[in-house]
Each structure stands twice: as structure tokens, then as C-alpha cells.
mmCIF file of C-alpha atoms in Angstrom:
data_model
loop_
_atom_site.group_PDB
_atom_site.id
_atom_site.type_symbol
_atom_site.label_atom_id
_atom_site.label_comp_id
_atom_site.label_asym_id
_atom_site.label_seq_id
_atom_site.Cartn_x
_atom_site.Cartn_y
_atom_site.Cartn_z
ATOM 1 C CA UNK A 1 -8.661 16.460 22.573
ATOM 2 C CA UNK A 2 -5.263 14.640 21.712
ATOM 3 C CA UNK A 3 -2.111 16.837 20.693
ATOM 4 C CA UNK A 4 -0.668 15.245 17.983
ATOM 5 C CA UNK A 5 1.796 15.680 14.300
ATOM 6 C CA UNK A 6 0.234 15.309 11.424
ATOM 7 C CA UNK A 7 1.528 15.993 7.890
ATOM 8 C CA UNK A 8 -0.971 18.593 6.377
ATOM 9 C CA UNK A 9 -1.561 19.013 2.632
ATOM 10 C CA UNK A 10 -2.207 22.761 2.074
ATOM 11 C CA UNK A 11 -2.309 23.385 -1.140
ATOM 12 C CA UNK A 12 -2.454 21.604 -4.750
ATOM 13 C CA UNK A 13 1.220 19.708 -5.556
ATOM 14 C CA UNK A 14 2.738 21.583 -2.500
ATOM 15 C CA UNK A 15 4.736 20.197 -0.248
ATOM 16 C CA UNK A 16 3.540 18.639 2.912
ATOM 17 C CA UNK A 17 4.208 20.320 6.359
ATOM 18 C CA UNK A 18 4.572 18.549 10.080
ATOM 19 C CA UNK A 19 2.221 20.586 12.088
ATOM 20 C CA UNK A 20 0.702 20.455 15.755
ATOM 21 C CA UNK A 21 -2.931 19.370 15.937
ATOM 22 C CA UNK A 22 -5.827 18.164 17.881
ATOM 23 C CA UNK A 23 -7.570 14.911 17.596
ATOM 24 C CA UNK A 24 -11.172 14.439 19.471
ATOM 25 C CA UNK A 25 -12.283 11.543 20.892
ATOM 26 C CA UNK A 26 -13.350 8.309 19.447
ATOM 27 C CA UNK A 27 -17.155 8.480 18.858
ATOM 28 C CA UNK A 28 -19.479 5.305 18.654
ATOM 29 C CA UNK A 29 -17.923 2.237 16.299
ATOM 30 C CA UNK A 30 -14.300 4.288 16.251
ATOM 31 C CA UNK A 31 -11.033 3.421 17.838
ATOM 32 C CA UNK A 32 -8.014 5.858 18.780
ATOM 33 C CA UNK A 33 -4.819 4.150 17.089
ATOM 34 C CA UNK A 34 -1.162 5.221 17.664
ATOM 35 C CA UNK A 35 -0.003 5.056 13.984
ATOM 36 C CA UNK A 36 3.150 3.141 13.908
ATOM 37 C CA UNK A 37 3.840 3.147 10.380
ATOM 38 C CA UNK A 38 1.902 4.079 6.628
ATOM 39 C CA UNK A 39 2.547 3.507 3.671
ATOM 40 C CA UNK A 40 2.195 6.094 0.739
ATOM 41 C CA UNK A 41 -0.145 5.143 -2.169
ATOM 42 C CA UNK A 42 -0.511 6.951 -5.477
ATOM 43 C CA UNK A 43 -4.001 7.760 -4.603
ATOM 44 C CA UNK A 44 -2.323 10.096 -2.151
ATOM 45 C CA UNK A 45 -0.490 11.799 -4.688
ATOM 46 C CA UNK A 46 -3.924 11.999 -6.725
ATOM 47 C CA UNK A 47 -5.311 13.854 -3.619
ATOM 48 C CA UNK A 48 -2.574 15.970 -3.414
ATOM 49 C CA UNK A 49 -2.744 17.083 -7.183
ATOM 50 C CA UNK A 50 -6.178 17.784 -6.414
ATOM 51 C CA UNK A 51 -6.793 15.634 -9.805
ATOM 52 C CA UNK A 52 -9.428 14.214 -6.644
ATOM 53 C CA UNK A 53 -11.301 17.204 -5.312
ATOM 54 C CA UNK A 54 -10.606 16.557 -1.187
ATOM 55 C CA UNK A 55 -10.823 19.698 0.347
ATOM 56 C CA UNK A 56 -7.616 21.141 1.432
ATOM 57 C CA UNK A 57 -6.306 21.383 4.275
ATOM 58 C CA UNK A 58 -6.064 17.909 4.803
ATOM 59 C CA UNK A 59 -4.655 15.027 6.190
ATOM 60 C CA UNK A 60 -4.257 11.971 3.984
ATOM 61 C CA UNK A 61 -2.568 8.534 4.276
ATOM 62 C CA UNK A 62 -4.765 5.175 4.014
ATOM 63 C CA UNK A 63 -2.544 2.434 5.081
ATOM 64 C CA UNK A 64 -1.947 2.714 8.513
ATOM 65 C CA UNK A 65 -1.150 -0.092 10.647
ATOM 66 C CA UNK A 66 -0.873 0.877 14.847
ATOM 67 C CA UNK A 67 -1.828 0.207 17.838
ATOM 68 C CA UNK A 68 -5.154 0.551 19.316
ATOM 69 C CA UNK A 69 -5.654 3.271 22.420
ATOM 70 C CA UNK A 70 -8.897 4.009 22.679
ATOM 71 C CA UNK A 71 -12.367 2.641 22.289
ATOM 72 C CA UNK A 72 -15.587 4.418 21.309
ATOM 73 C CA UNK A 73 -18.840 3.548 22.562
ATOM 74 C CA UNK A 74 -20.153 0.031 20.816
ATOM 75 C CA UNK A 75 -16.999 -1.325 20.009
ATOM 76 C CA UNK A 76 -16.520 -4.353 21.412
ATOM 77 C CA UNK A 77 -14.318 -6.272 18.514
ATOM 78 C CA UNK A 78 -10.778 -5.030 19.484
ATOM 79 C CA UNK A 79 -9.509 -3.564 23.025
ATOM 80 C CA UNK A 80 -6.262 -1.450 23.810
ATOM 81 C CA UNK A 81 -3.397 -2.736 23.006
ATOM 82 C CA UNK A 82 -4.877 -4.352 19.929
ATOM 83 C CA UNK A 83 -2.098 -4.389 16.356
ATOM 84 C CA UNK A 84 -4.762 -3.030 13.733
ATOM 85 C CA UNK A 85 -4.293 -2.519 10.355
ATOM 86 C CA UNK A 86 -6.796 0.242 8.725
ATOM 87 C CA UNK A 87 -8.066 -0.099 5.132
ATOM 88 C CA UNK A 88 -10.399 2.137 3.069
ATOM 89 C CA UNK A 89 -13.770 3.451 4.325
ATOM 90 C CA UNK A 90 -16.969 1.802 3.966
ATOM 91 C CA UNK A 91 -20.350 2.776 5.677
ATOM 92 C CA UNK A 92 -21.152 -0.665 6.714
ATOM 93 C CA UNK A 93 -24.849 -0.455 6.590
ATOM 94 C CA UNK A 94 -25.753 0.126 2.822
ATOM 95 C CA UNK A 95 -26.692 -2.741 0.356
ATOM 96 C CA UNK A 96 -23.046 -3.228 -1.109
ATOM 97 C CA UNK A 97 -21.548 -3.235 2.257
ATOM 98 C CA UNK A 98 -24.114 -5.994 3.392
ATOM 99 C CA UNK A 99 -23.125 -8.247 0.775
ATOM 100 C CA UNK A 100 -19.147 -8.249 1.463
ATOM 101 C CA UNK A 101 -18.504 -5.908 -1.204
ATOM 102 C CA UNK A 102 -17.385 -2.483 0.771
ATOM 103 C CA UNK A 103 -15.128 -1.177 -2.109
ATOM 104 C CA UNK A 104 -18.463 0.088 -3.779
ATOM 105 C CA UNK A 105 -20.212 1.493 -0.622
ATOM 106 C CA UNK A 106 -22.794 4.224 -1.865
ATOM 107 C CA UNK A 107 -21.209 6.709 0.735
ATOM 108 C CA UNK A 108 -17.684 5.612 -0.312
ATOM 109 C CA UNK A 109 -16.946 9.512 -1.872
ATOM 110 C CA UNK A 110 -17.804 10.836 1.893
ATOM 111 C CA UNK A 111 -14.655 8.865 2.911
ATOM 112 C CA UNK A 112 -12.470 8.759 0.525
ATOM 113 C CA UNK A 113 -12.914 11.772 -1.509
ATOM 114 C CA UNK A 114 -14.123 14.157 1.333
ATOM 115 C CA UNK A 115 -12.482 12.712 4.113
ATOM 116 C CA UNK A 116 -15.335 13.326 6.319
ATOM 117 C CA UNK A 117 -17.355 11.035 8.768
ATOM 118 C CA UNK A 118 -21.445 10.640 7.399
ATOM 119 C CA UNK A 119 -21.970 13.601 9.058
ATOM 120 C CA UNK A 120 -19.494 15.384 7.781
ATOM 121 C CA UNK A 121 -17.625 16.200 10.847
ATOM 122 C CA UNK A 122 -13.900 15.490 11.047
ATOM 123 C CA UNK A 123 -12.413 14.202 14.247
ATOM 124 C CA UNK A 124 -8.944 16.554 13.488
ATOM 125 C CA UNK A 125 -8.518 20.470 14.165
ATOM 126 C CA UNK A 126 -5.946 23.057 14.708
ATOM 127 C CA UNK A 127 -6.402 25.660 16.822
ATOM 128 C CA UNK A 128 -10.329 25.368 16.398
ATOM 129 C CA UNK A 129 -10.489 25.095 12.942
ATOM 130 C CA UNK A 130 -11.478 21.403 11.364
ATOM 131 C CA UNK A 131 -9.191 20.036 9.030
ATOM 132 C CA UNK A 132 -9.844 16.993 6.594
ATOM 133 C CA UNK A 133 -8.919 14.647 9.094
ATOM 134 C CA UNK A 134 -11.570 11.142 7.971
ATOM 135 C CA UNK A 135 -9.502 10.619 4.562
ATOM 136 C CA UNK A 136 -10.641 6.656 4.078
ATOM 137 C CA UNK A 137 -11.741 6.647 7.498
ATOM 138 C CA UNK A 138 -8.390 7.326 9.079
ATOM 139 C CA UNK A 139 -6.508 10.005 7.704
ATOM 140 C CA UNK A 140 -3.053 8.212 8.699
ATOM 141 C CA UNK A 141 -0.796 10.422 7.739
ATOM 142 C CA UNK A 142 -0.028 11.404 11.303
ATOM 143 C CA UNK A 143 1.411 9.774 14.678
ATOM 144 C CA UNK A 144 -2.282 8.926 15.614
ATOM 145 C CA UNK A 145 -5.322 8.484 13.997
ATOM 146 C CA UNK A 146 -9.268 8.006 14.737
ATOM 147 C CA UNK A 147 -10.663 5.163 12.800
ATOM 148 C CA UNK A 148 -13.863 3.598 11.643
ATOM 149 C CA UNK A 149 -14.184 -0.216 12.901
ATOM 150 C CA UNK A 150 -16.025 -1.151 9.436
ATOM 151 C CA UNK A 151 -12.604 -1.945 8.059
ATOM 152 C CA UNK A 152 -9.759 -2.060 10.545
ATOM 153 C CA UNK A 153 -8.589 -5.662 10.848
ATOM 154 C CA UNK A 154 -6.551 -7.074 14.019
ATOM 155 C CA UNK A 155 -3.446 -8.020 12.578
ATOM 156 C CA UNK A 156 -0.419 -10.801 13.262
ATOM 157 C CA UNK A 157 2.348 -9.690 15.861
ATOM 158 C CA UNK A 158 4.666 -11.586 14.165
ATOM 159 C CA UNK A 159 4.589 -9.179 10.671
ATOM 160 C CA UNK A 160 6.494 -5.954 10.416
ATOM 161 C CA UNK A 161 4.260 -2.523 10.611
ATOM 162 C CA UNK A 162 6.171 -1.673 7.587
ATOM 163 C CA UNK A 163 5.359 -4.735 5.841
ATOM 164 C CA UNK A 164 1.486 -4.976 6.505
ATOM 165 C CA UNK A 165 0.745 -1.187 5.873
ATOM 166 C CA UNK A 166 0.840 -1.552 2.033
ATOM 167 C CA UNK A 167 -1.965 -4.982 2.561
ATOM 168 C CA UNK A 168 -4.397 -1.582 3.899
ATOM 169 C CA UNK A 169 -4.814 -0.605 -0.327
ATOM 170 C CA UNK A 170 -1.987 -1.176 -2.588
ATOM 171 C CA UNK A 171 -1.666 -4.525 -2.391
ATOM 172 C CA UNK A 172 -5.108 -5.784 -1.564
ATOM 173 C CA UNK A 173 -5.458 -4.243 -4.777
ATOM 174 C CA UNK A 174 -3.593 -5.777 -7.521
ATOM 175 C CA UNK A 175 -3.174 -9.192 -5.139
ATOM 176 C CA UNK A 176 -7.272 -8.714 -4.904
ATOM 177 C CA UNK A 177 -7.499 -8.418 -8.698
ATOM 178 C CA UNK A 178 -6.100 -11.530 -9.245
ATOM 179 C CA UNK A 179 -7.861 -14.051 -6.313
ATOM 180 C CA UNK A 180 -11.121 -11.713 -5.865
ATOM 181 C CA UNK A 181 -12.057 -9.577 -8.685
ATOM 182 C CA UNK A 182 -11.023 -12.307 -11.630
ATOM 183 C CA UNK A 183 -10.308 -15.477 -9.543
ATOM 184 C CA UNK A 184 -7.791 -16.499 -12.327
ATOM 185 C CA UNK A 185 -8.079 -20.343 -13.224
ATOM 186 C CA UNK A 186 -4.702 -22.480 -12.343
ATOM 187 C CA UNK A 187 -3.143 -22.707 -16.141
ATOM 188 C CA UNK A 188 -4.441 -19.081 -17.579
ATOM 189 C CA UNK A 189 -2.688 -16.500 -19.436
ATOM 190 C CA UNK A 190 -2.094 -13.140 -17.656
ATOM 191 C CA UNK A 191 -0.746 -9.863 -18.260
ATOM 192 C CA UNK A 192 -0.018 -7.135 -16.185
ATOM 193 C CA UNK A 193 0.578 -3.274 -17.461
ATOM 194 C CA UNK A 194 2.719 -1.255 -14.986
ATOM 195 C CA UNK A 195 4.934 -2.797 -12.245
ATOM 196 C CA UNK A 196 4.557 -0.212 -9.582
ATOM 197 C CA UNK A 197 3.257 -1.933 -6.396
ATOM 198 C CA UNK A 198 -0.386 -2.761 -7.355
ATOM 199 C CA UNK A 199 1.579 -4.390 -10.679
ATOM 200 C CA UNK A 200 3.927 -6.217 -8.549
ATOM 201 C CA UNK A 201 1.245 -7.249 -6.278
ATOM 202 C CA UNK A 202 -0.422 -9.164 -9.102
ATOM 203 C CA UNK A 203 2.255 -10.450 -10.343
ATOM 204 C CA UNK A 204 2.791 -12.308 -7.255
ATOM 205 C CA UNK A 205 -0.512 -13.062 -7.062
ATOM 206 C CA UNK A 206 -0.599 -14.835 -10.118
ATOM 207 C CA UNK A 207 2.104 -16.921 -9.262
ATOM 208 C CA UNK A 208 0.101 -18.170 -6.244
ATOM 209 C CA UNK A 209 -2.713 -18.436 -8.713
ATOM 210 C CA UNK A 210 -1.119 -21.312 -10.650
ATOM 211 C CA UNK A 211 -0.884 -18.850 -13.964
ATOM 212 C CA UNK A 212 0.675 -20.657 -16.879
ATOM 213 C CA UNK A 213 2.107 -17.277 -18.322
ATOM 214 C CA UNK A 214 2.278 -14.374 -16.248
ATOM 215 C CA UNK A 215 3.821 -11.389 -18.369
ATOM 216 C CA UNK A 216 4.675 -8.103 -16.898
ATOM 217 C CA UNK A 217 4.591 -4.772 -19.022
ATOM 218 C CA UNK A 218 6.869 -1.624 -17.691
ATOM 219 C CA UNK A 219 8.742 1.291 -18.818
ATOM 220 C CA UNK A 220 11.429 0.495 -16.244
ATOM 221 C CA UNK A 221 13.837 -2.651 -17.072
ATOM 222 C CA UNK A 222 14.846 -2.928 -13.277
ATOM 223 C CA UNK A 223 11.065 -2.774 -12.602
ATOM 224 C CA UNK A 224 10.575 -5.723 -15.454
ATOM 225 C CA UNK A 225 13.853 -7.736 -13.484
ATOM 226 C CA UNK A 226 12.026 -7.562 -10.615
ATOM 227 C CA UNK A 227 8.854 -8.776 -11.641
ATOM 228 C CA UNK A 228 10.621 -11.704 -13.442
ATOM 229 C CA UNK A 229 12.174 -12.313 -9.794
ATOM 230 C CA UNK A 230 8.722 -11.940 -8.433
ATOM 231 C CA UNK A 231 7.003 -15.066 -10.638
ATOM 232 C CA UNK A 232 6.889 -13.518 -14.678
ATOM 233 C CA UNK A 233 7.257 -15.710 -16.992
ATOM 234 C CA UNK A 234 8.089 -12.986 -19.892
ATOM 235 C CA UNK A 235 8.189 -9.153 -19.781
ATOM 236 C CA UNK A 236 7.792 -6.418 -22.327
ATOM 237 C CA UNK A 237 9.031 -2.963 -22.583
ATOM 238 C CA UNK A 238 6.133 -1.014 -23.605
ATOM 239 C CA UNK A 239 8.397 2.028 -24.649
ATOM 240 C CA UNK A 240 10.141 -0.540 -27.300
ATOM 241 C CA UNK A 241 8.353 -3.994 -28.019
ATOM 242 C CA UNK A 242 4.556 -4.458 -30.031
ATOM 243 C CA UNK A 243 2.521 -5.575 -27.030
ATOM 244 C CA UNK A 244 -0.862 -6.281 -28.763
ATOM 245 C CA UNK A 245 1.855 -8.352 -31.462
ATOM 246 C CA UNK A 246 3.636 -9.366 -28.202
ATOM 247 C CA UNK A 247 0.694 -10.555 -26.548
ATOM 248 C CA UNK A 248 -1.287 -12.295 -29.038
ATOM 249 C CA UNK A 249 2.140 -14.281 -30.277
ATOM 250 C CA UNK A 250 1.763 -16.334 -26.720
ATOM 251 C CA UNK A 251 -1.618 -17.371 -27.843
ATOM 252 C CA UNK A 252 -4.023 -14.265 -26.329
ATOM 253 C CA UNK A 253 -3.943 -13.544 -22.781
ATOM 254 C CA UNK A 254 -7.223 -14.827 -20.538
ATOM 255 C CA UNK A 255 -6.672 -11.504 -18.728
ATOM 256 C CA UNK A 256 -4.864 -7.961 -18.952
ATOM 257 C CA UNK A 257 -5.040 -6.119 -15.144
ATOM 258 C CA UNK A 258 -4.182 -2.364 -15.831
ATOM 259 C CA UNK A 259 -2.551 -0.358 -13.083
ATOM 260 C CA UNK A 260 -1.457 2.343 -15.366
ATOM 261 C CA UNK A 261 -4.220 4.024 -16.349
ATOM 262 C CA UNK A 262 -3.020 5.046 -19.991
ATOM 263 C CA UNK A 263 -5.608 4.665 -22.684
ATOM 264 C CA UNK A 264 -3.226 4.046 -25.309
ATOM 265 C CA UNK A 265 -1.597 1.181 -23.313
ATOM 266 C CA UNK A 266 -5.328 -0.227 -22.151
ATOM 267 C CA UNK A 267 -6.080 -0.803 -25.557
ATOM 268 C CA UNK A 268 -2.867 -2.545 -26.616
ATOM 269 C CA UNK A 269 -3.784 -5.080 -23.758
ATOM 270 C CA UNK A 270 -7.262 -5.190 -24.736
ATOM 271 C CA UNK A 271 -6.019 -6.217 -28.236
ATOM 272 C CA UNK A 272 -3.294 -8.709 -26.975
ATOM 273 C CA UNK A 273 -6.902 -10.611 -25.379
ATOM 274 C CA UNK A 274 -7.769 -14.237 -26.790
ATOM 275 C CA UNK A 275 -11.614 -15.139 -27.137
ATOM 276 C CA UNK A 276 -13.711 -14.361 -23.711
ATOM 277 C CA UNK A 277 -10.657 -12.492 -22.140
ATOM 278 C CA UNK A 278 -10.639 -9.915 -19.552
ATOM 279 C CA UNK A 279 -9.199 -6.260 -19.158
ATOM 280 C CA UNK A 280 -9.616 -5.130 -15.477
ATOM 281 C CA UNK A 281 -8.963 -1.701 -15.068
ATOM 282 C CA UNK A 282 -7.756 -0.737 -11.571
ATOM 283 C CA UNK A 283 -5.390 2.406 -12.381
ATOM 284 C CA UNK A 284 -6.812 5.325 -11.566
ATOM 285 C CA UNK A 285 -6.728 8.076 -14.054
ATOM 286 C CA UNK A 286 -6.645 11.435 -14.716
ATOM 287 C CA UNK A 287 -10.590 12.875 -14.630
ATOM 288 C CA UNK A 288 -11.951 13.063 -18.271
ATOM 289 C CA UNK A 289 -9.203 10.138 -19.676
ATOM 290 C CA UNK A 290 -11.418 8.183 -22.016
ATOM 291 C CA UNK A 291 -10.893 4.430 -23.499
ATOM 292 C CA UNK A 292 -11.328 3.783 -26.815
ATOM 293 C CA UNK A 293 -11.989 0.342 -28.066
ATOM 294 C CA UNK A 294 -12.304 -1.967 -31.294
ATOM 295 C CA UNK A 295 -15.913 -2.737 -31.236
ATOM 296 C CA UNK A 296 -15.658 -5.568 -33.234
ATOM 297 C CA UNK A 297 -13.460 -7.091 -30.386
ATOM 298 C CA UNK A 298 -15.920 -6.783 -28.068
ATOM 299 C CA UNK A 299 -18.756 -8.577 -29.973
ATOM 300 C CA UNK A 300 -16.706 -11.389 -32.042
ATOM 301 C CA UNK A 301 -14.461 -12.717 -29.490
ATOM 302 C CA UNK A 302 -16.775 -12.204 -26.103
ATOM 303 C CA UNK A 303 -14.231 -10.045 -24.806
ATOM 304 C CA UNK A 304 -14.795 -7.811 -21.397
ATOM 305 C CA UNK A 305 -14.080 -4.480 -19.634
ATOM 306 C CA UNK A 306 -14.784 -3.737 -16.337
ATOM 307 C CA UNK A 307 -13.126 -1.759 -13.210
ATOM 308 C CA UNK A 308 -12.365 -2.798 -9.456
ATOM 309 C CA UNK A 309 -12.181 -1.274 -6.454
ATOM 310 C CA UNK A 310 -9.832 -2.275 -3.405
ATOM 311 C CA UNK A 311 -9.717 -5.625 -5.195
ATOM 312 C CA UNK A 312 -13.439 -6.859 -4.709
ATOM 313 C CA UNK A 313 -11.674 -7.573 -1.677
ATOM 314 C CA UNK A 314 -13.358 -7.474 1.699
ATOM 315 C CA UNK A 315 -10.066 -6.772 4.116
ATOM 316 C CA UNK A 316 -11.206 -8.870 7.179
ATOM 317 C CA UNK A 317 -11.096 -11.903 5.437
ATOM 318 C CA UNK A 318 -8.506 -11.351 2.509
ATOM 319 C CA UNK A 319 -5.762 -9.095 5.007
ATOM 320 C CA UNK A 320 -5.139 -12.487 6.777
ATOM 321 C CA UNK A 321 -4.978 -14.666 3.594
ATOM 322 C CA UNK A 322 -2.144 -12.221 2.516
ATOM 323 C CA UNK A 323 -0.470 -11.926 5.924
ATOM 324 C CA UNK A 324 -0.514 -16.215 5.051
ATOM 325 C CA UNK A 325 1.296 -15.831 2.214
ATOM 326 C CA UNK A 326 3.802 -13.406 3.629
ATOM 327 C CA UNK A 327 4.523 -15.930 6.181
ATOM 328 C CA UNK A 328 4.818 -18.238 3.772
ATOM 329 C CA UNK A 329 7.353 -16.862 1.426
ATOM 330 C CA UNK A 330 5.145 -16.471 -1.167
ATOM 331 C CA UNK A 331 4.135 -12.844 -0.575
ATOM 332 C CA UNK A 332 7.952 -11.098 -0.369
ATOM 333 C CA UNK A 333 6.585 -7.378 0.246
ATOM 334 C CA UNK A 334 10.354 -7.010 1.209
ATOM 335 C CA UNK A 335 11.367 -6.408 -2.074
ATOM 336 C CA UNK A 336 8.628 -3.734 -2.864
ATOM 337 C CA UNK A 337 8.884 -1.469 0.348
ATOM 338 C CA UNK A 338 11.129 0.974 1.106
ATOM 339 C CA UNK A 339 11.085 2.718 4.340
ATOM 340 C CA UNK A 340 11.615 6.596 5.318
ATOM 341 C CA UNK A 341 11.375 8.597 8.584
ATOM 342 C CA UNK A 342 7.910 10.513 8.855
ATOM 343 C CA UNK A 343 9.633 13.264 8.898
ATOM 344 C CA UNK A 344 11.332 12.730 5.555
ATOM 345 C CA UNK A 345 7.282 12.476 4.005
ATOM 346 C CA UNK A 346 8.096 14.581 1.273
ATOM 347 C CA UNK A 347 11.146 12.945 -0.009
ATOM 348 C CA UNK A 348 8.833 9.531 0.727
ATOM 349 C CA UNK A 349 6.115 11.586 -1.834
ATOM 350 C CA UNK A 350 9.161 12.608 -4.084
ATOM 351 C CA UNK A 351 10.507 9.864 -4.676
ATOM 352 C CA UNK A 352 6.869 7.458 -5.269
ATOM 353 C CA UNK A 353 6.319 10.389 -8.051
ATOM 354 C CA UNK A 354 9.743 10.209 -10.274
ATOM 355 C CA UNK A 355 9.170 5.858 -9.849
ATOM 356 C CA UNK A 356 12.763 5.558 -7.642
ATOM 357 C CA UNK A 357 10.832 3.708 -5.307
ATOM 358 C CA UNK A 358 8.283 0.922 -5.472
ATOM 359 C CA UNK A 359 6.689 1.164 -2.230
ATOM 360 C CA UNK A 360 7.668 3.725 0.359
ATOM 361 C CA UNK A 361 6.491 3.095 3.827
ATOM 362 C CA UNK A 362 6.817 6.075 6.783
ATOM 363 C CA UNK A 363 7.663 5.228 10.199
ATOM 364 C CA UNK A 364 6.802 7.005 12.832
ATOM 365 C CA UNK A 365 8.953 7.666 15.996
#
């Protein structure tokens, strides 16, 4: 066993607390990382509303990016001393998993909604009792983590911890939306609803893409600046200008990504779609939220719904396409990320919640 900190969620909406635990061993196809920095995703904050059902205690956080200390048996891909970033959990083995698409792994709730390995065990404790310590397969809210190899990726030196943690979900997300889920065509129409970072992420994408219009869709004027800064062409306020009008005045949009998760707001985009357009849902939203939908849109103009996960994005390939772009200066996560003390976790969760921040990343000591 491993004495470690690790910020426990106790109850629903309550505050975090730093607390002494004990991580086991690696077992077979895991690695023992010393978490060097995470960054705080608003799938976190649905865990910790309990709007997703993972059993409290717990220990969340899902983009952690360390270094590697231990090996378990039949791992032979990374050694100590490895820089690893660690993404969401996948089994691996099952029929999705063997065709590059892990996001939809049919043990995918094990991970990410129990936080437990296959066999439900959980590699943290405190004072003999187990905690939910597997959360995606790393449970990185802590200064060390065990991981599952299926979809830790050894990362560049030369990129800051703080930097690559948000590549581990948030934006392998909205970037993945854009180059994996819809490969957008160089010359295409795009909009994108909510400019947090999975927003922002796409909008950047997009610009890589070769969009001809790229128009972002906020609440939040600074938020809308920034996305102009970040490659929009145009930006609406949702909270003042007709977006369906809006939309469809700039000739239809070939696709609408949501990251907001608001029906009322889906359908708008939906409505602002030209002929054979796309809405891609990746916001996740509250349990029970239901879409409702012009049906006549759906059969006259050839027009499409569907959801993502992670992107479509298979992190071993697509983490070092992004850390590309970074290096390039056409990925400035700078701009997104803001950084706080692990020990200042709650004011990190505080802050993601009231939309001060984009992207808050916590460093560990």
C-alpha cells in the first residue's frame, strides 16, 4: 500500500476534503503514476451532483497527466519514468474497443460511472475501507493514481502538465467532434452552442478544419471575444439574438456541435441546419432532459441527430495530433486553462460552476 492525498467527494454538492489514503499496487495491464497535474471537467461536477449515480465516497478527476512509477505485471508499453497522460476508461477487449472506437466500450459505466475495475474492486482505501478510487480508470483527483494501460498515452516532454491534462477529455472532445466524429469538409458551415472548453475546443478545431464560417453561440460576451480570438467568424448571444433566424440568414449551417445540453437551445441549432446538416450532441445533460424536434425537418431536408462520446476519438493516436497542433500554434490551450493549487480544489470546482473560469487545471506539489 501507498500513503497518499486524495480529494474525497463525500456527499452530493458538498465540498471536497484532502484526506490521507492508501493506494494498492498496480495489478496486471496497470501503472502507478505520480499525478502532476488534472484538470477539472464538468463531468466531475455531474458526479459530484450525483445527477451521475457514482457511489460516494469517491475519488474523481479524469485528466491526469504524471509520471509513471510503477509497472504491473504485462505491461511492457511504458517504463518508470515515463510522462503519461490518462484518458477515459475502456475495457480493451470488447467489440467497440477492437475497432478503435473505446468511447462506446460495453463496460464503459463500470469505469466511468462506478469507478470500479471489471471486478469491481477499487485499488484506493482508507483505513480498510474501499473508496471509489477507478473513476475513468484513474481516479486523478489525488497526488497519485493507479491506471489502466488501455488509454494512457506517453506524452511530449516538451508540453506543460497543465496544458496536456485538459487533451485527457475536454478537449479531445469538442476538438474530436470536429476531425473524428463529423470530419468537417474544408469550406463548411459550423456552429457551435456554448463556449466553455469543449466549445472552445471546436472552435479551434474548426479553424484547423478549413471551416468557411465558424459561429460561436454563448451567454457570456467575453466568452464570445474569445472565441472570435480563437478562429469565429461571427458569434451570437443566445440570451439576445434569433439563432435559428441567425443561423439560417448565413445560408444554413452543415453542422451545429452542442456542448450545452439545453433542449431549447438544441433545437434552435437544429433549425438554423441547411439540407443534410448535422446536430452532434456532446453536452451532457441532466437525466430525463428530452429533445424535441420538427419532424418535418428531419424528413424534407435529410437532416441528422446523433451523440458522441470522447470525440469518436481513440486518444493514442488523436492525443499526439493535438499535442501537434499545440506545438504548432494552432492549438493555444493557454488561453482556456487556468491553474490552481490542489489544495485550492474547491475554489478550482467553484469557480468551473459560476463559468469564471474556462478551464481550471490543479497542480499538485
Amino acid at each position: 500500500m501507498k500513503a497518499i492525498t486524495a480529494a474525497v467527494a463525500r456527499s452530493a454538492g458538498g465540498n471536497l476534503t484532502l484526506e490521507d489514503c492508501q493506494l494498492s499496487a498496480p495489478q496486471a495491464c496497470e501503472i502507478l503514476v505520480r499525478v502532476e497535474a488534472c484538470g477539472i471537467c464538468h463531468t466531475d461536477l455531474v458526479a459530484v451532483n450525483q445527477h451521475w449515480p457514482v457511489p460516494l465516497p469517491a475519488v474523481l478527476g479524469h485528466e491526469g497527466v504524471g509520471v509513471v512509477e510503477a509497472l504491473g505485471e504485462d505491461v511492457s508499453e511504458f517504463a518508470p519514468g515515463d510522462r503519461v497522460l490518462m484518458s477515459f476508461g475502456a475495457c480493451g477487449s470488447c467489440s467497440r474497443c477492437t475497432q478503435n472506437e473505446p468511447g462506446y466500450c460495453q463496460f464503459a459505466p463500470v469505469f466511468q460511472v462506478q469507478g470500479r475495475r471489471l471486478d469491481g474492486s477499487s485499488p484506493l482505501s482508507q483505513s480498510g475501507e474501499s473508496l471509489t478510487g477507478h473513476f475513468f480508470a484513474q481516479s486523478s483527483f489525488a497526488t497519485h493514481a493507479v491506471a489502466s494501460i488501455t488509454n494512457v498515452v506517453k506524452v511530449d516532454a516538451e508540453m506543460p502538465s497543465h496544458l496536456l491534462a485538459p487533451l485527457a477529455c475536454g478537449v479531445l472532445t469538442g476538438a474530436g467532434a470536429v476531425l473524428r466524429s463529423l470530419q468537417v469538409r474544408p469550406g463548411s458551415a459550423l456552429a457551435v452552442l456554448g463556449c466553455g472548453a469543449v466549445g472552445l475546443s471546436a472552435i479551434m478545431a474548426a479553424r484547423i478544419a478549413g471551416c468557411r464560417e465558424i459561429v460561436a453561440v454563448d451567454l457570456n460576451d467575453e466568452r464570445l471575444a474569445l472565441a472570435v480570438e480563437l478562429g469565429a467568424t461571427g458569434s451570437l448571444n443566445s440570451g439576445r439574438d434569433p439563432i435559428k433566424k441567425s443561423l439560417r440568414k448565413l445560408g444554413g449551417m452543415d453542422y451545429v456541435i452542442d456542448t450545452t445540453a439545453v433542449p431549447e437551445l438544441m433545437r434552435q441549432g437544429f433549425d438554423g441546419l441547411s439540407a443534410r446538416g448535422t446536430l452532434l450532441c456532446v453536452g451532457v445533460g441532466r437525466p430525463g432532459a428530452e429533445l424535441s424536434l420538427d419532424m418535418s425537418m428531419l424528413l424534407t431536408g435529410g437532416r441528422s441527430v446523433r451523440g458522441c462520446i470522447e470525440g469518436d476519438a481513440l486518444p493514442q493516436e488523436f492525443v499526439p495530433e493535438l499535442v501537434r497542433h499545440w506545438l504548432a500554434g494552432r492549438l493555444p490551450l493557454e488561453k482556456l486553462v487556468t491553474t490552481f493549487p490542489f489544495a485550492e480544489i474547491n475554489t478550482a470546482i467553484s469557480a468551473l460552476a459560476a463559468g469564471t473560469v474556462i478551464k481550471p487545471v490543479l497542480v499538485m506539489d
